[in-house]
Tab-separated table of N, CA and C and ligand atoms in Angstrom:
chain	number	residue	atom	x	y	z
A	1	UNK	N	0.827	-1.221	0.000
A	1	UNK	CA	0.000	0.000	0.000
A	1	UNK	C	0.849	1.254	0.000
A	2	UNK	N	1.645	1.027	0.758
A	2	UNK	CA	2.903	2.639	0.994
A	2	UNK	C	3.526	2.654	-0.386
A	3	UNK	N	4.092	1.497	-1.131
A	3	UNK	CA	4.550	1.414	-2.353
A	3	UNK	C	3.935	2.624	-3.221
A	4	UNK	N	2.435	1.993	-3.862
A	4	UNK	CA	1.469	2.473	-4.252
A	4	UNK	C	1.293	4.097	-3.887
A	5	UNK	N	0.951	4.208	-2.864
A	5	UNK	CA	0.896	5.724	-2.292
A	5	UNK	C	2.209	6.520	-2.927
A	6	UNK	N	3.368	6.128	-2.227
A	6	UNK	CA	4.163	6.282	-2.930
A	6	UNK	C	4.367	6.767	-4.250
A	7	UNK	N	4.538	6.164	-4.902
A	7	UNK	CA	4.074	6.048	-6.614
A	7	UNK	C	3.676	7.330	-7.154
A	8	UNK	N	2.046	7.214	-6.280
A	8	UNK	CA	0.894	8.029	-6.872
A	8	UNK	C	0.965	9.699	-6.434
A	9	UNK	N	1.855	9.825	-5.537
A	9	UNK	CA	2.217	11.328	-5.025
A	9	UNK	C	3.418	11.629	-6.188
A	10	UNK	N	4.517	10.601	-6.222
A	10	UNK	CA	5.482	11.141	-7.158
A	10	UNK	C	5.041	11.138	-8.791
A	11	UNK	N	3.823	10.390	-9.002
A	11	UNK	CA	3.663	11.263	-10.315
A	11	UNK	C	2.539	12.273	-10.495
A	12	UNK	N	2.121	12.628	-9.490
A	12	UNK	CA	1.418	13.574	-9.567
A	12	UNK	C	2.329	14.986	-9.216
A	13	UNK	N	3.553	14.436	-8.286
A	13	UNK	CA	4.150	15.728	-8.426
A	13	UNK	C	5.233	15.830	-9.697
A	14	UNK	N	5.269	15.057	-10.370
A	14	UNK	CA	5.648	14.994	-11.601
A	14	UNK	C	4.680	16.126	-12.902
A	15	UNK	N	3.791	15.759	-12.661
A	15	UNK	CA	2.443	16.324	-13.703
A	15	UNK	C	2.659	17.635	-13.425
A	16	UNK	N	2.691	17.484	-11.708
A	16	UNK	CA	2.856	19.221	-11.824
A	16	UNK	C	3.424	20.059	-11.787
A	17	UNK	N	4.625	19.148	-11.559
A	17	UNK	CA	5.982	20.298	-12.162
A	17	UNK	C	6.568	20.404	-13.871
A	18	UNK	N	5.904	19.614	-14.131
A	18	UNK	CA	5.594	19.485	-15.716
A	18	UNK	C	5.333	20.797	-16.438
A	19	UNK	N	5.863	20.722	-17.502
A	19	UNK	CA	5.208	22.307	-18.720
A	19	UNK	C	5.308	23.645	-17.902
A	20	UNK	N	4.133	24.154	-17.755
A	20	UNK	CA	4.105	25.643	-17.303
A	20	UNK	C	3.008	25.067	-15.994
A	21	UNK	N	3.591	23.999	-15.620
A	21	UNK	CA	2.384	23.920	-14.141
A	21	UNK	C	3.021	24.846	-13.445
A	22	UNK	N	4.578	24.900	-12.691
A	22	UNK	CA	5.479	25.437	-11.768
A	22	UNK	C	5.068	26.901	-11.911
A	23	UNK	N	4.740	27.570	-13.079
A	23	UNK	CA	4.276	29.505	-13.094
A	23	UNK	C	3.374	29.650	-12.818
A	24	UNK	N	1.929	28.311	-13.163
A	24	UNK	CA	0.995	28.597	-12.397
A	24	UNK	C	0.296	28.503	-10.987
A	25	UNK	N	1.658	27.473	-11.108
A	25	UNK	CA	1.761	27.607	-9.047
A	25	UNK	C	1.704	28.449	-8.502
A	26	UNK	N	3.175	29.596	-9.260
A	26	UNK	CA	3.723	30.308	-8.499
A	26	UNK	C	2.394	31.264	-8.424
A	27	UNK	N	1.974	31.430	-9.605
A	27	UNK	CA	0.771	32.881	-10.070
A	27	UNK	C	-0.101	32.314	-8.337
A	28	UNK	N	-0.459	31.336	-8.651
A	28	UNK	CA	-1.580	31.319	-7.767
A	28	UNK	C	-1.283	31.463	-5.808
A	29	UNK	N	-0.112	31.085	-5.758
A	29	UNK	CA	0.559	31.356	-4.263
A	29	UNK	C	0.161	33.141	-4.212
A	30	UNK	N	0.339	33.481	-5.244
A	30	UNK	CA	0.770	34.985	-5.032
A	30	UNK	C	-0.363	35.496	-4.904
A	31	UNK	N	-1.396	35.258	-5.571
A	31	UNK	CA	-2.778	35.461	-5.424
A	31	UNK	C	-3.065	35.395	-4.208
A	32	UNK	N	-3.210	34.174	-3.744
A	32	UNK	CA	-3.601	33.614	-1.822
A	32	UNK	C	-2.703	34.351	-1.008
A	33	UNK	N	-1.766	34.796	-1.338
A	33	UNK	CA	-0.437	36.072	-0.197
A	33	UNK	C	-1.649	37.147	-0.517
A	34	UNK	N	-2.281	37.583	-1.342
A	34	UNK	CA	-2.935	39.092	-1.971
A	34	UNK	C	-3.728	38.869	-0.780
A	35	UNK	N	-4.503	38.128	-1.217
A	35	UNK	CA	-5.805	38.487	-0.392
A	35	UNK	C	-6.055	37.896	0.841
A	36	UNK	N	-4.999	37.491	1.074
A	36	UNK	CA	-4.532	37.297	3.078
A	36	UNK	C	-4.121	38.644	3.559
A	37	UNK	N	-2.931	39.388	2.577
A	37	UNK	CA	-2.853	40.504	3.375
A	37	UNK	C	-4.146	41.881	3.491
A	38	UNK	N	-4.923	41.507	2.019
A	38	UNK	CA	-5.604	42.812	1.809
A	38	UNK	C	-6.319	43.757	3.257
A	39	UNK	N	-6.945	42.480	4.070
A	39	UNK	CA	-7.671	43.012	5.060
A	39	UNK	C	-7.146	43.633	6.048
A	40	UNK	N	-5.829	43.252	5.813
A	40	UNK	CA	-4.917	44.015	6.808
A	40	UNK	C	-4.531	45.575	6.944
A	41	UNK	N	-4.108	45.686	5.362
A	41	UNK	CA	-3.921	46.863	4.614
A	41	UNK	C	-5.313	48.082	4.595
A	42	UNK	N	-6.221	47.470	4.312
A	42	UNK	CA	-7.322	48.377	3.839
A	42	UNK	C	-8.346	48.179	5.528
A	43	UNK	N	-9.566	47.850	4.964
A	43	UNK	CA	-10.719	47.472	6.004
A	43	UNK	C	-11.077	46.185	6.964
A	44	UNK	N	-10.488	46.712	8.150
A	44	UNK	CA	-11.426	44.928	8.605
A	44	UNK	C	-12.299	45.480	8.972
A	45	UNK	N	-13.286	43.987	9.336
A	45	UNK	CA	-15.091	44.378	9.081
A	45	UNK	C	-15.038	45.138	10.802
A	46	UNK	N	-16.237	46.227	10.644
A	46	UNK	CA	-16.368	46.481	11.861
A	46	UNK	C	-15.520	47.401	12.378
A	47	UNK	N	-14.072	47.629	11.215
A	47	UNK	CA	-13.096	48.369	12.297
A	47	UNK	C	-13.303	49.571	11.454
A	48	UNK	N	-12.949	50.748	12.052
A	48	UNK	CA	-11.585	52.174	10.895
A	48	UNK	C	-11.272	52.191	11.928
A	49	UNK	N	-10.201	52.791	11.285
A	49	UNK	CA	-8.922	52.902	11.960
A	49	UNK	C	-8.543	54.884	11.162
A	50	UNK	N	-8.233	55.457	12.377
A	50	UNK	CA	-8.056	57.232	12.064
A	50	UNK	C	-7.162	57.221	12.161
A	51	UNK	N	-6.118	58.191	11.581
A	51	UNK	CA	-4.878	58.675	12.433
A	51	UNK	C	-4.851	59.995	11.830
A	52	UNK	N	-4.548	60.439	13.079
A	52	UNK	CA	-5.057	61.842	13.338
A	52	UNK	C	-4.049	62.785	13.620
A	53	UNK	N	-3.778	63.971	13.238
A	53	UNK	CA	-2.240	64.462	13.671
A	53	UNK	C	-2.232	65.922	14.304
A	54	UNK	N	-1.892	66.085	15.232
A	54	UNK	CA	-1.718	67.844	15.406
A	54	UNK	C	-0.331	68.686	15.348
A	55	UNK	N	-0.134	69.773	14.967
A	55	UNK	CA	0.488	70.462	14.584
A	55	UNK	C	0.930	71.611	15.046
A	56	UNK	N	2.620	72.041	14.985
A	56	UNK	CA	2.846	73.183	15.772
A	56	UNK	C	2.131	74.332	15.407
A	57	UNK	N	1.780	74.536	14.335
A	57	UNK	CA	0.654	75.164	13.845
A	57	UNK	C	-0.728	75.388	14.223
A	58	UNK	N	-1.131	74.529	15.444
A	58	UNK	CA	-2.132	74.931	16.154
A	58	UNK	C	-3.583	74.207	14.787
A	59	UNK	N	-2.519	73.006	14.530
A	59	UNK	CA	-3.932	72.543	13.774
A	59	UNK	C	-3.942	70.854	13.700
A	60	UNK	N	-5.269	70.318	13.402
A	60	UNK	CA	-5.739	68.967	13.183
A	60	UNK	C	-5.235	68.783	11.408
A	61	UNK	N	-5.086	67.208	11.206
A	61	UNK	CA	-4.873	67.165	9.908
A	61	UNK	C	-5.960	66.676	9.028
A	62	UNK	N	-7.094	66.284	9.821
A	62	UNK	CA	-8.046	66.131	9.471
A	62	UNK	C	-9.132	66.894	10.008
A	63	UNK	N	-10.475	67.825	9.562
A	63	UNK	CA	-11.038	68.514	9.704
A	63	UNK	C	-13.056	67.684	10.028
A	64	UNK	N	-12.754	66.475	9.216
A	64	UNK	CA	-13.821	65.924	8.633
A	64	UNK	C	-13.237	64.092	9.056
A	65	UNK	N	-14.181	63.266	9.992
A	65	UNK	CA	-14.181	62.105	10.046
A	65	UNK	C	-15.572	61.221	9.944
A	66	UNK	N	-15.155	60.295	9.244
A	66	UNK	CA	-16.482	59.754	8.715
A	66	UNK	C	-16.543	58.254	9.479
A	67	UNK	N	-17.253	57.488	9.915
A	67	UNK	CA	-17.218	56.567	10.203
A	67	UNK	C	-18.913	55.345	10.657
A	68	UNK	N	-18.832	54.140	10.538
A	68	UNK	CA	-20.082	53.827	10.744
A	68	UNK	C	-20.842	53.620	11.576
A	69	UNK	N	-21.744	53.654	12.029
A	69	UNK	CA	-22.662	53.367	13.216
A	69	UNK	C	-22.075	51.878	13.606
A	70	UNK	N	-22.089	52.129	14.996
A	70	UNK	CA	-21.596	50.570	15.790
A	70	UNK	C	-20.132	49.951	15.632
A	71	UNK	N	-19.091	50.772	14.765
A	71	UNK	CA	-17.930	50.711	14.373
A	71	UNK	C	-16.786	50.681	15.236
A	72	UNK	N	-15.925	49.695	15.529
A	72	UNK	CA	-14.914	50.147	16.331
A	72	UNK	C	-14.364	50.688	15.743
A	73	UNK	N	-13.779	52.509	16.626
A	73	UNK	CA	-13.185	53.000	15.984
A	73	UNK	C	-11.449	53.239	16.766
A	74	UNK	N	-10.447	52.532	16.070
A	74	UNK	CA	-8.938	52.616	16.604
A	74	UNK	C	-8.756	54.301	16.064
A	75	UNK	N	-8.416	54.891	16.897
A	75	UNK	CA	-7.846	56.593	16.556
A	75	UNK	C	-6.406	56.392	17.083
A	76	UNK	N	-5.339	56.729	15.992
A	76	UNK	CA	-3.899	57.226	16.272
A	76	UNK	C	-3.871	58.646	16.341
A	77	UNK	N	-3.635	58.973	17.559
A	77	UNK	CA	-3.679	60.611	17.784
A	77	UNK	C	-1.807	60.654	17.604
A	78	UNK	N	-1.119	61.627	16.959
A	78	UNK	CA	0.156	62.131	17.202
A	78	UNK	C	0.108	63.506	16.686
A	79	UNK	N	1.012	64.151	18.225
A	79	UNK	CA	1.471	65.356	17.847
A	79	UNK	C	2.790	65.354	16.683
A	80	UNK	N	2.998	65.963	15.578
A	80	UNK	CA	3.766	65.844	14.945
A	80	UNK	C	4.651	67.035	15.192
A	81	UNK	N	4.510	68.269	15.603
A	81	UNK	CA	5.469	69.337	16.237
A	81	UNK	C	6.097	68.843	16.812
A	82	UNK	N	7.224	70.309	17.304
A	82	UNK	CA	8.483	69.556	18.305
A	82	UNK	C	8.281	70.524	19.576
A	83	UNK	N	6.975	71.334	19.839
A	83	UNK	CA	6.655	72.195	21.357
A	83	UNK	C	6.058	71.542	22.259
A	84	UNK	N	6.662	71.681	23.228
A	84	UNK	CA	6.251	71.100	24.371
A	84	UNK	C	4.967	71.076	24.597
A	85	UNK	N	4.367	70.375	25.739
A	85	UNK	CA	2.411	70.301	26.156
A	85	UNK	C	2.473	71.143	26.437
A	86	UNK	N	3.538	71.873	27.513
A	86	UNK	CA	2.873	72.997	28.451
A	86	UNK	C	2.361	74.193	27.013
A	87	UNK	N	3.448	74.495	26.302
A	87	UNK	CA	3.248	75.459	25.085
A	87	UNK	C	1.828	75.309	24.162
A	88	UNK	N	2.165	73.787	24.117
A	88	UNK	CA	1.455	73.551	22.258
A	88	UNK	C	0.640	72.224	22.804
A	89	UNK	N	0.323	72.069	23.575
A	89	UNK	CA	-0.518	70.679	24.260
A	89	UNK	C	-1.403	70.574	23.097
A	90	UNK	N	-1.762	69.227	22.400
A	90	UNK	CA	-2.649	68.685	21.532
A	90	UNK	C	-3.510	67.586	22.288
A	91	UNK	N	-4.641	67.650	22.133
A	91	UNK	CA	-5.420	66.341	22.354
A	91	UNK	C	-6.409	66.116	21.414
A	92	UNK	N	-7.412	65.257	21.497
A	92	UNK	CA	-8.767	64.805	20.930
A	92	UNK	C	-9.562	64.997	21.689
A	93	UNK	N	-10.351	65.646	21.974
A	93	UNK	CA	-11.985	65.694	22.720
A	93	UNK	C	-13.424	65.309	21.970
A	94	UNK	N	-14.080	64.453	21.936
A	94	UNK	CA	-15.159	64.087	21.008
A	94	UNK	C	-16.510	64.479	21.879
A	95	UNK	N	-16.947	65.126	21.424
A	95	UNK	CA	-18.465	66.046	22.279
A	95	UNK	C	-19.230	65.305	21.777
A	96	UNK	N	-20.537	65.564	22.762
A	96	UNK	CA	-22.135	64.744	22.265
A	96	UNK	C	-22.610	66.322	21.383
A	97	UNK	N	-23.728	65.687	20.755
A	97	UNK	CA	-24.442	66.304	19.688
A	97	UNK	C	-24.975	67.454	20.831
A	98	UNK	N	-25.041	68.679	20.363
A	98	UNK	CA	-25.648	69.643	20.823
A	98	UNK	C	-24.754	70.501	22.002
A	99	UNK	N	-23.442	70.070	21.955
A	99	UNK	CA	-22.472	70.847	22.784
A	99	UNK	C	-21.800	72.077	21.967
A	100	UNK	N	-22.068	73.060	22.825
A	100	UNK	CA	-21.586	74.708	22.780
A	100	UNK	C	-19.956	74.186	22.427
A	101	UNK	N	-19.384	74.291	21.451
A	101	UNK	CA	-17.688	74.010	21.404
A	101	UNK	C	-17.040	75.693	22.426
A	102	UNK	N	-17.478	76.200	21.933
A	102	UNK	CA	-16.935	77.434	22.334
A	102	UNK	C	-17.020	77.778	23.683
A	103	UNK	N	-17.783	77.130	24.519
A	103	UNK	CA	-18.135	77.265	26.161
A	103	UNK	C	-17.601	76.213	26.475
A	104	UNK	N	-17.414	75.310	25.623
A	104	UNK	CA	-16.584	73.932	26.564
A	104	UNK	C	-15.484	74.618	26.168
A	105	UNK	N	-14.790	75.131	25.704
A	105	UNK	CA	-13.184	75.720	25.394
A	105	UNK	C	-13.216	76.327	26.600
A	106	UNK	N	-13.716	77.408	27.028
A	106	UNK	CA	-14.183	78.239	28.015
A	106	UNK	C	-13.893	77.484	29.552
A	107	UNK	N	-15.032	76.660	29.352
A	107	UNK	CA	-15.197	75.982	30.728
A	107	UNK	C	-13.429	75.259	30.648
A	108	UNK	N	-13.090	74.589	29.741
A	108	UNK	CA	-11.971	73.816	29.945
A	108	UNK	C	-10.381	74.482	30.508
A	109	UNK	N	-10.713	75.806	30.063
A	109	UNK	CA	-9.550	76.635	30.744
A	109	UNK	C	-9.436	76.827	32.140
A	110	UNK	N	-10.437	76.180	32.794
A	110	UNK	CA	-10.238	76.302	34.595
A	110	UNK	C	-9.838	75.087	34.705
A	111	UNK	N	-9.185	74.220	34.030
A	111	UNK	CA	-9.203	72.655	34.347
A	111	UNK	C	-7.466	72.535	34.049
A	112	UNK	N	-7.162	73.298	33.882
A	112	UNK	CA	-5.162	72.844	33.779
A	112	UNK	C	-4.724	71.857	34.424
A	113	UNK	N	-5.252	71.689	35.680
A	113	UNK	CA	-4.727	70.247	36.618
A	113	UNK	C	-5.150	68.899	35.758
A	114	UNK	N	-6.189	68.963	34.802
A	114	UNK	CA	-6.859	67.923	34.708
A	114	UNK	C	-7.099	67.513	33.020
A	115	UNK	N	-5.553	67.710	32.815
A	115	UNK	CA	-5.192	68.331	30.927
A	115	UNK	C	-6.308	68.782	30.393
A	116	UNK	N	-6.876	70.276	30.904
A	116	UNK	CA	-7.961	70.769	30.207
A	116	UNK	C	-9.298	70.206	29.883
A	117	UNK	N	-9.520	69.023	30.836
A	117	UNK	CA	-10.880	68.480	30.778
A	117	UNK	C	-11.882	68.757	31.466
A	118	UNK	N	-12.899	69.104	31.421
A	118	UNK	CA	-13.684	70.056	32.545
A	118	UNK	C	-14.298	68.611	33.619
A	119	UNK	N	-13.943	68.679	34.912
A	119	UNK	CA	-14.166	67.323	35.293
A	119	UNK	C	-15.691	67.178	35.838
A	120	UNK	N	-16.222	66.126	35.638
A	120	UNK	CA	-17.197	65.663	35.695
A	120	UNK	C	-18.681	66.163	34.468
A	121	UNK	N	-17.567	66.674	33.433
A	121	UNK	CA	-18.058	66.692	32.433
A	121	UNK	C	-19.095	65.755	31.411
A	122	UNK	N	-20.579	65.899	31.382
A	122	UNK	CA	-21.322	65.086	30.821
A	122	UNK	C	-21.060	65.134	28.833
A	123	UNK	N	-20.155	66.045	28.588
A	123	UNK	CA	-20.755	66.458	27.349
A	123	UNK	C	-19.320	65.445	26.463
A	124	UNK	N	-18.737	64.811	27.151
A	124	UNK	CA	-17.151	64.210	26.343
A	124	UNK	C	-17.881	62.815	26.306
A	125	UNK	N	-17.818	62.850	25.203
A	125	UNK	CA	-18.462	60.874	24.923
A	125	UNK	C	-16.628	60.071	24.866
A	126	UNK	N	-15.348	60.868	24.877
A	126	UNK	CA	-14.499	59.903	24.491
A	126	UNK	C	-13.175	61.416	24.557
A	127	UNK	N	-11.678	61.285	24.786
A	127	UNK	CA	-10.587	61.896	24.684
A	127	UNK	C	-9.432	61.213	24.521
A	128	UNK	N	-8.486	61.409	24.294
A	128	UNK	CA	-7.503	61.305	24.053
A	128	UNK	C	-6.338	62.046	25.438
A	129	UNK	N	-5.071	61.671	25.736
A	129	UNK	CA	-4.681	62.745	27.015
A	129	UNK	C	-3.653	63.677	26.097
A	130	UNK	N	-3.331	64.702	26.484
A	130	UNK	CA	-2.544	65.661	26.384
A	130	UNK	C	-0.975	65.164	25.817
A	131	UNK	N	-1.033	66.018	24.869
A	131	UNK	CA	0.386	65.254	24.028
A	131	UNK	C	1.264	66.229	23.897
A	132	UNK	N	2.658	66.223	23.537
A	132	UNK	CA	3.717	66.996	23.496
A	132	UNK	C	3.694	66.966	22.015
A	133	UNK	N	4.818	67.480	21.467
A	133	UNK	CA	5.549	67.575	20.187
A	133	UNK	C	6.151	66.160	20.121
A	134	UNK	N	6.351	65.324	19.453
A	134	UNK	CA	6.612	63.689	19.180
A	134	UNK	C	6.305	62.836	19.757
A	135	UNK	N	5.147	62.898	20.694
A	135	UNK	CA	4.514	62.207	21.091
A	135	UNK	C	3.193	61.500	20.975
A	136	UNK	N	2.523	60.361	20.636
A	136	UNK	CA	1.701	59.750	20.291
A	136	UNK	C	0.834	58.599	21.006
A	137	UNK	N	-0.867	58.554	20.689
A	137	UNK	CA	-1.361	57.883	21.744
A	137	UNK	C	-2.128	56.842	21.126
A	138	UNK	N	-2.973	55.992	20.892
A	138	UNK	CA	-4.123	55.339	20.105
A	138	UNK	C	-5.296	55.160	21.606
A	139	UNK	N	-6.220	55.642	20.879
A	139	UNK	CA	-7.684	55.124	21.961
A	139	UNK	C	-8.977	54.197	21.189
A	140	UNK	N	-9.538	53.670	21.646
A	140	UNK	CA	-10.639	52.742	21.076
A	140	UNK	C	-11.780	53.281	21.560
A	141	UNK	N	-12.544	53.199	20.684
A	141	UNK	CA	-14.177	53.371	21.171
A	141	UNK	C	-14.855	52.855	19.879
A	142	UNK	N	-16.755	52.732	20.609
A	142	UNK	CA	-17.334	52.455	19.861
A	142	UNK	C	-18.308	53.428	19.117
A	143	UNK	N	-18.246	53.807	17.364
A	143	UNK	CA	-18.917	54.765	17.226
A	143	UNK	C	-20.652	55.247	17.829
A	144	UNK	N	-19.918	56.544	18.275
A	144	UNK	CA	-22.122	56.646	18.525
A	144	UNK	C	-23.136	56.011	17.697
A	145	UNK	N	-24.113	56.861	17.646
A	145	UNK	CA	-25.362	56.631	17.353
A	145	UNK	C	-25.286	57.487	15.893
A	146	UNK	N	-26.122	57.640	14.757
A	146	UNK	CA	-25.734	58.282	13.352
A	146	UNK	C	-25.949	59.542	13.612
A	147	UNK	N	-24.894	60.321	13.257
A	147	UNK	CA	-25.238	61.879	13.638
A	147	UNK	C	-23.915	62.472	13.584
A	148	UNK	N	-24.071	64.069	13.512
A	148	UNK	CA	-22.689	64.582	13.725
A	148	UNK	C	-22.331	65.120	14.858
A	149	UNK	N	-20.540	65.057	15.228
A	149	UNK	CA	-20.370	65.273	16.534
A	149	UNK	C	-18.721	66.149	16.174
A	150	UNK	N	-18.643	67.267	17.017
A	150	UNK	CA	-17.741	68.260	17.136
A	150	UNK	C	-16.213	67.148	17.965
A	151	UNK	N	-15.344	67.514	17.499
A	151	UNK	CA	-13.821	67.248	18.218
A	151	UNK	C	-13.047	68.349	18.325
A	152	UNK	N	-12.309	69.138	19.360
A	152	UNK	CA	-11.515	69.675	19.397
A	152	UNK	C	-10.760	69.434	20.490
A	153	UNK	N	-9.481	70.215	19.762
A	153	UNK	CA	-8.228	70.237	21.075
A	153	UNK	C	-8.909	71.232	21.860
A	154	UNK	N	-8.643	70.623	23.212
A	154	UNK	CA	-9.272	71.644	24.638
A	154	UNK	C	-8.282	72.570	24.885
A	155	UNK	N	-7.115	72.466	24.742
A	155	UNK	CA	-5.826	73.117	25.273
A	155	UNK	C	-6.269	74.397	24.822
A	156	UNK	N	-5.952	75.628	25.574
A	156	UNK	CA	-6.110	76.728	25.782
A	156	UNK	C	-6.030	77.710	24.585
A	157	UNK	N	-7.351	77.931	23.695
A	157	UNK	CA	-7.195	78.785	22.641
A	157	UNK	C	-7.058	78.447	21.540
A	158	UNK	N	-7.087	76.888	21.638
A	158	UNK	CA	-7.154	76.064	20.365
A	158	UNK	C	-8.058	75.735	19.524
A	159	UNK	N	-9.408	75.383	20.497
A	159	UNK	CA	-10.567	74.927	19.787
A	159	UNK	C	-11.152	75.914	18.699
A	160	UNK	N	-10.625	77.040	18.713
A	160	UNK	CA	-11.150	78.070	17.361
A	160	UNK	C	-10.394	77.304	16.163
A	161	UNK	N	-9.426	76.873	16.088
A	161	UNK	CA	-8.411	76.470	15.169
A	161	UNK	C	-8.035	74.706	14.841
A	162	UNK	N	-8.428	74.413	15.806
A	162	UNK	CA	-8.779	72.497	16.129
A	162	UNK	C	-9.995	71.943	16.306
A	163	UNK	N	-10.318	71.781	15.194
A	163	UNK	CA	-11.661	71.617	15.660
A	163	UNK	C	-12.432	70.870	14.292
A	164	UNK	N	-13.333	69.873	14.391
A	164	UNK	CA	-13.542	69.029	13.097
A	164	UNK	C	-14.952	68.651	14.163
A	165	UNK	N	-15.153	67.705	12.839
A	165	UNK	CA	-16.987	66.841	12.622
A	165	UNK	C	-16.699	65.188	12.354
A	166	UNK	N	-17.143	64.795	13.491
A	166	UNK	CA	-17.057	63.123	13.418
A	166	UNK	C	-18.439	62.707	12.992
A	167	UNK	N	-18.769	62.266	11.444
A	167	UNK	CA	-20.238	62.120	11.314
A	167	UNK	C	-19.825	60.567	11.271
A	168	UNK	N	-20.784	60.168	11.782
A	168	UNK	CA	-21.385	58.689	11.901
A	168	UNK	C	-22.787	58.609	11.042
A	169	UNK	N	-22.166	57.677	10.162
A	169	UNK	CA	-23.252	57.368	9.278
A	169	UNK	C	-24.183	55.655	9.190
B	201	CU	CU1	-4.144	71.768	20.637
């Protein structure tokens, strides 16, 4: 029986290393590498993934985030400047629908102990902490409910200039 077995593997791997079998091996390995990595590269189900940047410039690099209802969303926050927090502090603040941006800036300037978060604040569905110049954070959450929602840096005088729309669609 092992004889036999034998046999029947070596001419089948005969057949297929035969002619142009060996290129269409190769074609097809390369194919199955494609679309193992794709999901990696682009979308997995359920996820986005942001990355998000702030600037000595007193700015976000994105203005506009889109994402889906019920979505985990991975956010890479990095400051890409080289000024310190105390100077140029960057964060993420994600507000509920119907928050004053401009009075939470306000309110958040009595909060320095508490990287500019107004504490016991109902209106932050999600933040990020206080970042320097080359420094970087990632946070997880799950997207709200469909609707649009304000983000800005809280740090002192920023939110006129940092400041974007997380619509959940
Ligand atoms: Cu800032």
């Amino acid at each position: 029986m092992k004889k036999i077995l034998m046999l029947l593997l070596s001419t089948t791997l005969l057949i297929s290393c035969g002619g142009d079998g060996k290129k269409e091996e190769k074609k097809e390995n390369s194919i199955k590498l494609n679309t193992q990595e794709k999901p990696k590269e682009e979308k997995e189900e359920g996820v986005t993934r942001i990355y998000l940047t702030g600037s000595d410039q007193m700015k976000f690099n994105k203005n506009e985030i889109v994402v889906n209802a019920g979505d985990k969303v991975i956010l890479t926050f990095e400051h890409v400047g080289k000024l310190p927090k105390e100077t140029m502090g960057h964060n993420f603040v994600l507000l509920k629908e119907g928050t004053n941006v401009q009075e939470f800036g306000q309110e958040a300037l009595e909060f320095k102990e508490n990287d500019y978060l107004p504490e016991g604040s109902d209106a932050i569905i999600t933040h990020t902490k206080m970042l320097g110049g080359g420094e970087k954070t990632e946070i997880t959450f799950e997207a709200p409910a469909k609707g649009n929602y304000d983000y800005i840096c809280s740090f002192p005088g920023h939110v006129a200039l940092m400041n974007g729309v997380l619509t959940v669609k």
